[in-house]
Steps between C-alpha positions, in 0.01 A plus 500: 500500500207332667218684659390272774166601662377348821149367522283717723362180677842417657420398861832640626716803437734289302398464141517131422291477177588761236378600153758550240393836358738474209278221355303579191144639519364176347679268756372708788147522356493119465578465868226750583249301295610165665438639853168667402378170346593321827317771709196473280491119544536531877222766526281286268544215741419715794188639337384145418537380857204449725637747760288349782679174448849636419782442742626837639853390455447416125340847450788663675754316285316587177480861611869524581603331175277738307645801685866392435441428129313828449766694683770330284301580197474870592878513553553336158251746339713785632821338372337430161395860469859615560621250245248623242613862549869385476430303182302794343795730558747254351281495182 
């Protein structure tokens, strides 16, 4: 049985993108790390910008991407925690 968990960042009430909560802890953790690396890179780029010369739309796009990736990562962390508990109980 699959445990499908909706992302908290879904823009509508219909869950379109789902996390498979039945995945292993390690698989979920790898997805967390991928998103956090991407967020880190985006925020590094933002920090390196000369903000007085930055295009407002570029800053908005970077901020939105960082928000979505970090929200996904948080949802994946919660799913990974559940998987770790499940795997610990299974021995």
